[in-house]
Amino acid sequence: MDLPSSAGKKSVTVKRILKAAASVFSESGFSGARVDEIAKRAGVNKATIYYHIGDKEKLYAEVISNVIGNTAEMIAGKIKGIRDPEEKLRVYVRTFARNIDDNPQVAPVMMREVASGGEHLPEVVARDIFHIVNMLRGILKEGVEKGIFIETVPFLIHIMVMGAMVTYKTSAPIRAKYNWLPAGIKKLDDKISGTIAGEIENLILRAVTK
Amino acid sequence: MDLPSSAGKKSVTVKRILKAAASVFSESGFSGARVDEIAKRAGVNKATIYYHIGDKEKLYAEVISNVIGNTAEMIAGKIKGIRDPEEKLRVYVRTFARNIDDNPQVAPVMMREVASGGEHLPEVVARDIFHIVNMLRGILKEGVEKGIFIETVPFLIHIMVMGAMVTYKTSAPIRAKYNWLPAGIKKLDDKISGTIAGEIENLILRAVTK
DNA sequence: GTGGTATAACTAACTGGTTAGTTCATTATC
DNA sequence: GATAATGAACTAACCAGTTAGTTATACCAC
């Protein structure tokens, strides 16, 4: 019924369904999301979703691929031209930060996906994430070979960066809710790219640099 | 984690309900969890849950307080006797790791709670988490004053440690699922306390130490 | 260019299984 | 026998997925 998402041939209706689905799933998770609500936000009849895409699972898989599907490619592109491993690492962090800022659904969707043990995670997406970690491993290895980085566990570095950013982003509404929180926490910027990413960048570089 | 029988006035039935609820909620999240399933695992009739505790929300709040409720106290206790900020920071990380290992429900529950913007987070628990970050701030400040740490954003350090550990723990089933993952990632220990916590400890210390 | 037909896109209304929460009778305990 | 605790059965609401039909457009034969 649906075409592989490679060709950008999606109709306006399909795009609207996917956009609505992304926002509902990111707010409520898979089981919390209501197909009726998605239909309502997309401004289509529920049956239209089943006509164009398929059942709830299929819809979710489509959304998740769309939302965290091409991060690896983006990072690879940004890193390509750079020589210095240190700068590569900085760009790695920055690109991630930008990606999370630009796609607000990524963070909560990814968190819940991990929390559920990848219950609904399409293998393609798992491979994409592995690809990202692998790039990081390349960067770190190169740094070690050039004598500027210490030996580390790339996967750990990855989840420290990722974990921090994703938690930072998703915790924003919680931080906003409680007035008794001190300014130091409450006043932190909502955007990651910028001050926060810069801070994380520096911390990670200090951690891995000889 | 089990309370001494003096402090815990909870009946055996209530304890069994809370234990069952914790495991179901941590597997399926709030909306994915079924009250019938909780009753079944606890070996009680569903009405017993409503008699002793209340509705699903009440039950969830009870579980969440139980599961991440007294971490602050535990950390405070462990840190009390220590002078050296560096060692305090190490203990901070280690205690957290231990806590996550000992209570396997903590990580997924916390992740989903953050992902949902604290939708069901009891304020008591939010205050507890803030208390933890505040302790970390104290440690870091002390280190800065003694001239051994650089200035950092405590909240960021906290979510780097936390994010990494929680992600590490919950990603275990995903890492186990895919056989195409290289040994370097697949062979990582499931327990955090030990090698992993040690590695995180070192990274964080390198990051904040002058 | 008119009538006929096929097809894609969509909808209102329905179905049947599921599930949170209730009721009330029954059992155990003191 | 009064109170606390539990069980079996029920109900009302909810919700994923279906059905049967409508509209719009394109295509084709004559």
PDB file of C-alpha atoms in Angstrom, chain A residues 26-29 108 111-112 170 173-174 177, chain B residues 30 60 109-121:
ATOM      1  CA  SER A  26       5.829  11.857  21.118  1.00  0.00           C
ATOM      2  CA  GLU A  27       3.380  13.223  23.653  1.00  0.00           C
ATOM      3  CA  SER A  28       1.749   9.986  24.702  1.00  0.00           C
ATOM      4  CA  GLY A  29       3.907   7.068  23.599  1.00  0.00           C
ATOM      5  CA  PRO A 108      10.683  11.720  23.859  1.00  0.00           C
ATOM      6  CA  MET A 111      13.519   7.776  25.305  1.00  0.00           C
ATOM      7  CA  ARG A 112      10.352   5.751  25.407  1.00  0.00           C
ATOM      8  CA  THR A 170      12.555  16.347  27.658  1.00  0.00           C
ATOM      9  CA  PRO A 173       8.462  20.925  30.891  1.00  0.00           C
ATOM     10  CA  ILE A 174       9.231  19.447  34.302  1.00  0.00           C
ATOM     11  CA  LYS A 177       6.431  23.300  36.224  1.00  0.00           C
TER      12      LYS A 177
ATOM     13  CA  PHE B  30       1.478   3.852  32.668  1.00  0.00           C
ATOM     14  CA  TYR B  60       1.406   4.457  39.965  1.00  0.00           C
ATOM     15  CA  VAL B 109      10.167   4.177  34.961  1.00  0.00           C
ATOM     16  CA  MET B 110      12.314   7.280  35.257  1.00  0.00           C
ATOM     17  CA  MET B 111      12.916   7.464  31.513  1.00  0.00           C
ATOM     18  CA  ARG B 112       9.247   7.277  30.667  1.00  0.00           C
ATOM     19  CA  GLU B 113       8.432   9.778  33.352  1.00  0.00           C
ATOM     20  CA  VAL B 114      10.864  12.281  31.886  1.00  0.00           C
ATOM     21  CA  ALA B 115       9.671  11.508  28.358  1.00  0.00           C
ATOM     22  CA  SER B 116       6.109  12.331  29.327  1.00  0.00           C
ATOM     23  CA  GLY B 117       7.100  15.637  30.883  1.00  0.00           C
ATOM     24  CA  GLY B 118       6.510  14.359  34.377  1.00  0.00           C
ATOM     25  CA  GLU B 119       2.847  13.698  33.679  1.00  0.00           C
ATOM     26  CA  HIS B 120       2.456  11.384  36.659  1.00  0.00           C
ATOM     27  CA  LEU B 121       5.456  12.519  38.688  1.00  0.00           C
TER      28      LEU B 121
END
